[in-house]
mmCIF file of C-alpha atoms in Angstrom:
data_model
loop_
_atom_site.group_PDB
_atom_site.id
_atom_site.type_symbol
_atom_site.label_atom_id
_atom_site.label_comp_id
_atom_site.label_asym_id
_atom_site.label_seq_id
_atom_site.Cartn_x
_atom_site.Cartn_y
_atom_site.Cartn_z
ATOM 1 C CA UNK A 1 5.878 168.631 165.632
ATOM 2 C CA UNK A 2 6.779 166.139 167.306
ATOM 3 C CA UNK A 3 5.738 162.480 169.348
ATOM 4 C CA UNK A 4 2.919 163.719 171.435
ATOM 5 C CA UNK A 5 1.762 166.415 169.564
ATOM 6 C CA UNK A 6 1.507 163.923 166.883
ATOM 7 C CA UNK A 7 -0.051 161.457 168.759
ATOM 8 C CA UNK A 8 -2.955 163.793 169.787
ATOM 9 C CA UNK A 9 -3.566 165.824 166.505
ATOM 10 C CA UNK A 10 -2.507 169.351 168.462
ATOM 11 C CA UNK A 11 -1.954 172.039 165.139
ATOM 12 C CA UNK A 12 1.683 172.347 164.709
ATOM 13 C CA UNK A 13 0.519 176.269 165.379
ATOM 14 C CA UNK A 14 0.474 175.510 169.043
ATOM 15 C CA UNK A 15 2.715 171.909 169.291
ATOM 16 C CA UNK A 16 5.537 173.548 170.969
ATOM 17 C CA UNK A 17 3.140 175.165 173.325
ATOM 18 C CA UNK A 18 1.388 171.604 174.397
ATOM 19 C CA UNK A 19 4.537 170.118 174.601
ATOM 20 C CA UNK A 20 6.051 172.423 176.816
ATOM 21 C CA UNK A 21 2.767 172.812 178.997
ATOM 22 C CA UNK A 22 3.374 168.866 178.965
ATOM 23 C CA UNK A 23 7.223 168.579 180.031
ATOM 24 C CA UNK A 24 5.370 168.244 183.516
ATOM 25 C CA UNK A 25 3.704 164.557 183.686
ATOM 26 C CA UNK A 26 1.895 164.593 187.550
ATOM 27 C CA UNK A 27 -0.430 161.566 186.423
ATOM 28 C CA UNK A 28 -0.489 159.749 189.522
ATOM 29 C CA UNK A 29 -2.891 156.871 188.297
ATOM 30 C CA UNK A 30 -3.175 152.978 188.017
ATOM 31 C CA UNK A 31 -4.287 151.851 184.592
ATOM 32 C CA UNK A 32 -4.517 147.918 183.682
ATOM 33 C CA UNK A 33 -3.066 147.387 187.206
ATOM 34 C CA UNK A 34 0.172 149.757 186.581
ATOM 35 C CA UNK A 35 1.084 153.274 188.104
ATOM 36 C CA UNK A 36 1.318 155.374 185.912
ATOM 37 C CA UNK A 37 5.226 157.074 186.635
ATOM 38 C CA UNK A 38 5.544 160.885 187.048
ATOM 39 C CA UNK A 39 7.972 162.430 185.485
ATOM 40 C CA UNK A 40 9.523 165.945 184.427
ATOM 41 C CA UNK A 41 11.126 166.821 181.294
ATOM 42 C CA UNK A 42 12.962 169.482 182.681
ATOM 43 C CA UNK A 43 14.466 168.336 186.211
ATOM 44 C CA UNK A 44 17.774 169.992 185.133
ATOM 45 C CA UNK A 45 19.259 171.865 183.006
ATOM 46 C CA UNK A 46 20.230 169.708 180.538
ATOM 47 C CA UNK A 47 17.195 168.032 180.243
ATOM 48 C CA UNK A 48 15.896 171.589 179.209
ATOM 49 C CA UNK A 49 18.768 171.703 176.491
ATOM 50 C CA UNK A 50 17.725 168.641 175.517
ATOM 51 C CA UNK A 51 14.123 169.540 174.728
ATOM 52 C CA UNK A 52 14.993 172.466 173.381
ATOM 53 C CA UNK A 53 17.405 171.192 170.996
ATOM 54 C CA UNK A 54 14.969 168.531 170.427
ATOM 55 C CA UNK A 55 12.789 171.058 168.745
ATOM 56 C CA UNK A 56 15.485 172.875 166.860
ATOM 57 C CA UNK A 57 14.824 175.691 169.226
ATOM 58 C CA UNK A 58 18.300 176.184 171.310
ATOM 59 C CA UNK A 59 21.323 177.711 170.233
ATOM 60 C CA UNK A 60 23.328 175.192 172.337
ATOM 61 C CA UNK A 61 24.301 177.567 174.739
ATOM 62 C CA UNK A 62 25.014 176.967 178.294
ATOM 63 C CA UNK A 63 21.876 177.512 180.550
ATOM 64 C CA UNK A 64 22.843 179.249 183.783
ATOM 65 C CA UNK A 65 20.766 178.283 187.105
ATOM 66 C CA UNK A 66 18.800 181.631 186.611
ATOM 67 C CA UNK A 67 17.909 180.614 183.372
ATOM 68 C CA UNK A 68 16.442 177.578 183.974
ATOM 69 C CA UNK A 69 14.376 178.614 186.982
ATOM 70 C CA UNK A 70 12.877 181.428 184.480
ATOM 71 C CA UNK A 71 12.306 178.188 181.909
ATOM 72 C CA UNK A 72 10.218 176.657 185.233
ATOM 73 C CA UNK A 73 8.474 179.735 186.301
ATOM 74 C CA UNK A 74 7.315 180.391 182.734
ATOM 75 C CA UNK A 75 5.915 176.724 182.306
ATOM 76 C CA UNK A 76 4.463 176.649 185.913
ATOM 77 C CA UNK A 77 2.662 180.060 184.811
ATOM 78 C CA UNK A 78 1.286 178.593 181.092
ATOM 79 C CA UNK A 79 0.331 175.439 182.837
ATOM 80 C CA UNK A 80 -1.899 177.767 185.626
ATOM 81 C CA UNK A 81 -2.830 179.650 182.950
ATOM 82 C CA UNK A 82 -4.633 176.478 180.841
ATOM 83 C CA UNK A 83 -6.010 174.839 184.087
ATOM 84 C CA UNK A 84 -8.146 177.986 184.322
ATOM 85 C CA UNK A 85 -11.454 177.936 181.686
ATOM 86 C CA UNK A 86 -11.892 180.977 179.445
ATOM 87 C CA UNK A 87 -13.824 182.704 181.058
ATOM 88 C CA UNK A 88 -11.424 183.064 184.102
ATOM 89 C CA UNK A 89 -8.629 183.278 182.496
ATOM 90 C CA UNK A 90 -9.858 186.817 180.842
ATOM 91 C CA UNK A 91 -11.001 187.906 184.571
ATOM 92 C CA UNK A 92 -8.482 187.216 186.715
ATOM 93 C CA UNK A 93 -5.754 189.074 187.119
ATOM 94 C CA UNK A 94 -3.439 187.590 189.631
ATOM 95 C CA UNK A 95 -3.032 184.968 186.879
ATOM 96 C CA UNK A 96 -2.650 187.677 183.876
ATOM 97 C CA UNK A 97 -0.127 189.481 186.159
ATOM 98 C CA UNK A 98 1.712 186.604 186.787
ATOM 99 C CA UNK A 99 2.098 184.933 182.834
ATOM 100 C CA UNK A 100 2.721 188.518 182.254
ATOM 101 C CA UNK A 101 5.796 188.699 184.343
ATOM 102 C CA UNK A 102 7.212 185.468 183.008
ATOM 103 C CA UNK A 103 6.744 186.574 179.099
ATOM 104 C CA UNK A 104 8.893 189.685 179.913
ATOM 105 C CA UNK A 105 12.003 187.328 179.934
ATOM 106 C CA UNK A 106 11.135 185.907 176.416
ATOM 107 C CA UNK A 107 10.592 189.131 174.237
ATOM 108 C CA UNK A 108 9.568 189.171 170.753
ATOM 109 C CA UNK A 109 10.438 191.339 167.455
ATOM 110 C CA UNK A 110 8.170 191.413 164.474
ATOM 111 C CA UNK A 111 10.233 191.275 162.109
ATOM 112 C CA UNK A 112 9.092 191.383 157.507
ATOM 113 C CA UNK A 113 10.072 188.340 156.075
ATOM 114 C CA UNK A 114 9.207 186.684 152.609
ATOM 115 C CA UNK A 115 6.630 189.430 152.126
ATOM 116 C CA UNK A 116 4.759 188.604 155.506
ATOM 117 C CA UNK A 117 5.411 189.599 159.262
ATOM 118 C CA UNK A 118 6.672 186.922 161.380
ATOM 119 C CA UNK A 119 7.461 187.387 165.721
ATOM 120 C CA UNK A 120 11.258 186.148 166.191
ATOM 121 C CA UNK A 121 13.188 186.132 169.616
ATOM 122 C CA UNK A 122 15.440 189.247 170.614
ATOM 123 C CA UNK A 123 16.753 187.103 172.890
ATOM 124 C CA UNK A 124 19.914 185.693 171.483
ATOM 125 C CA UNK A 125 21.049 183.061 173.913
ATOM 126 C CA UNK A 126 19.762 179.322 174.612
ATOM 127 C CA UNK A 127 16.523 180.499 176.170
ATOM 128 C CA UNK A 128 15.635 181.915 172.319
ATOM 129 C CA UNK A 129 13.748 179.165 171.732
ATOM 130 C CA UNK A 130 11.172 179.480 174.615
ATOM 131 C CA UNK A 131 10.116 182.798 172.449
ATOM 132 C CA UNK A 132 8.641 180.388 170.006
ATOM 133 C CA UNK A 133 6.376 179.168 173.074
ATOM 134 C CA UNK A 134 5.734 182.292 173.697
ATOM 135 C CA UNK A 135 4.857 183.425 170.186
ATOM 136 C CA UNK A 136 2.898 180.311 169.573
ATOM 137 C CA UNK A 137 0.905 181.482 172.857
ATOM 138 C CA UNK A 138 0.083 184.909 171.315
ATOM 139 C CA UNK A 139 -1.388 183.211 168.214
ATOM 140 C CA UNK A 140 -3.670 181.175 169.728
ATOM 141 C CA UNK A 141 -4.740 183.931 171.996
ATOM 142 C CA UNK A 142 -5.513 186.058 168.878
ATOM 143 C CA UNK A 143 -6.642 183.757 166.372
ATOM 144 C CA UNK A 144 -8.532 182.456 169.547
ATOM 145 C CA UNK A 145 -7.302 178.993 169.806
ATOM 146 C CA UNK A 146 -5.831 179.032 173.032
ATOM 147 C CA UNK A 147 -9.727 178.489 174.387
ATOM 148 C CA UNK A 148 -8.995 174.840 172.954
ATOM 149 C CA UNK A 149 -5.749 174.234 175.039
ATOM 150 C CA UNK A 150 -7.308 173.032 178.182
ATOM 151 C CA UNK A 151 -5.812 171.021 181.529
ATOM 152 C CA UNK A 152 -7.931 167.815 182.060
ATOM 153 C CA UNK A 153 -10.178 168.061 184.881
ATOM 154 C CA UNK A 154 -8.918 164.499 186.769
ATOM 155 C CA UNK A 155 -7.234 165.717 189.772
ATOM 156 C CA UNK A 156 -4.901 162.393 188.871
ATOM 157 C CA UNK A 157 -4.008 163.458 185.686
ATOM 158 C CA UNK A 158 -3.762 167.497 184.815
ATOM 159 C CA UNK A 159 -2.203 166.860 181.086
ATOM 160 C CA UNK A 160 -2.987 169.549 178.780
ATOM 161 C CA UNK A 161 -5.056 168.773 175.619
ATOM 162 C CA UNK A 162 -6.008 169.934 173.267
ATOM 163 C CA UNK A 163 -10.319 169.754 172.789
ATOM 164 C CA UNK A 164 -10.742 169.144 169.438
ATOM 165 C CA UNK A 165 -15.046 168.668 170.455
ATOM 166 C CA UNK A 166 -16.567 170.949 168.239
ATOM 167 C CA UNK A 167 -18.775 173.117 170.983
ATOM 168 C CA UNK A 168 -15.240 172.857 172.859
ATOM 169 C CA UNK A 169 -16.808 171.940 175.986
ATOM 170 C CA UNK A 170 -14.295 168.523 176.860
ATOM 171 C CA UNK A 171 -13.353 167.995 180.628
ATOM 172 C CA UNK A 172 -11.086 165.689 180.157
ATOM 173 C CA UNK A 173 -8.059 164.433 177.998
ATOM 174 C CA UNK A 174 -9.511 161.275 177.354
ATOM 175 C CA UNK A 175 -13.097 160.068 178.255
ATOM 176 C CA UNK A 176 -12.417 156.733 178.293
ATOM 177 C CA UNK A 177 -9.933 156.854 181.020
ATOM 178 C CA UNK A 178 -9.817 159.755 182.968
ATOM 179 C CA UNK A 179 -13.193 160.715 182.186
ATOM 180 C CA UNK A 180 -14.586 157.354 182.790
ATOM 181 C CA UNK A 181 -12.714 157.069 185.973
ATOM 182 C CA UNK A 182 -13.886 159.844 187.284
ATOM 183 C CA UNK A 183 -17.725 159.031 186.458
ATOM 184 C CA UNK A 184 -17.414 155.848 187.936
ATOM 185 C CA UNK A 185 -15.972 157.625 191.125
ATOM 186 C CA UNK A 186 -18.567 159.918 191.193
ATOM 187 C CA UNK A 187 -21.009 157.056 190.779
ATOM 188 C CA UNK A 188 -19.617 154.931 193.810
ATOM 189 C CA UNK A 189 -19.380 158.079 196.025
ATOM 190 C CA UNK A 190 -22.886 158.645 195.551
ATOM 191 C CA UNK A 191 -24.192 155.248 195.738
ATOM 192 C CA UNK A 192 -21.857 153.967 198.745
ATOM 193 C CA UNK A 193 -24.293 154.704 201.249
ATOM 194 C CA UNK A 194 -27.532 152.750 199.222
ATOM 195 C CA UNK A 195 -27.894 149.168 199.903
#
């Protein structure tokens, strides 16, 4: 686990997942009088070895240009995926079809281990390690977890969090900011026309 899956208290179960969902930062807002940069993890190739190796989850092999354009089309489908609340994410099936298409270039063996069953990549190559993600997706989808992975509603902040609410009904990754922010938009929009 590491920085901001720390910071936020995500289970180490589904840290890789939340940090990869998170490699994308499009927070575009001002907070104390500073914008907020965007940024993205994975703008090349190397900065996709990086992360990976980062994790202890690459075998240091060379990632080709196809490669890392699978590595961008799988997060791009996770991070639809989470924006989506459960209930749509079981109905639709444009979305299903497409996460399905992108976990078909990260396949998984179960494999016995240590008198358990454990999922471990076939693949065998640098990309191995974005089975993990993939695995740690199929957990939380079983053991019914994912449901807690959500995107935060802000249109000027779409980080994933994790809702650690009990009824799990959070909107947002943090009420005080982008919660409150919003709120107080909603507030001013309404009342703008009131004198």
């Amino acid at each position: 686990m590491l920085k901001a899956s720390r910071k936020f208290k995500v289970p180490d179960e589904l840290a890789n997942l939340y940090d990869f969902a998170n490699t994308l930062d499009l927070r575009r807002f001002t907070h104390h009088g500073v914008q907020h940069p965007q940024s993205d993890e994975l703008s090349t190739e190397a900065g996709l070895a990086a992360w990976l190796a980062e994790r202890k989850l690459g075998s240091g092999g060379k990632i080709r240009p196809a490669m890392f354009a699978a590595a961008l089309q799988l997060r791009s489908s996770v991070r639809d995926y989470l924006q989506c609340d459960l209930g749509e994410r079981l109905k639709n099936k444009t979305l299903g079809r497409s996460l399905n298409r992108m976990t078909q270039h990260f396949p998984l063996a179960v494999e016995v281990r240590d008198g358990g069953m454990t999922l471990r990549p076939v693949r065998d190559d640098a990309l191995a390690g974005l089975s993990v993600v993939i695995a740690e997706l199929y957990n939380a989808g079983a053991n019914g977890t994912l449901a807690r992975l959500k995107m935060c509603a802000s249109d000027e902040c779409r980080r994933i969090f994790y809702d650690r609410s009990k009824p799990a009904t959070r909107r947002w990754c943090v009420s005080t900011l982008c919660g409150n922010r919003m709120k107080t938009r909603t507030y001013r929009e309404r009342h703008q026309g009131v004198v």
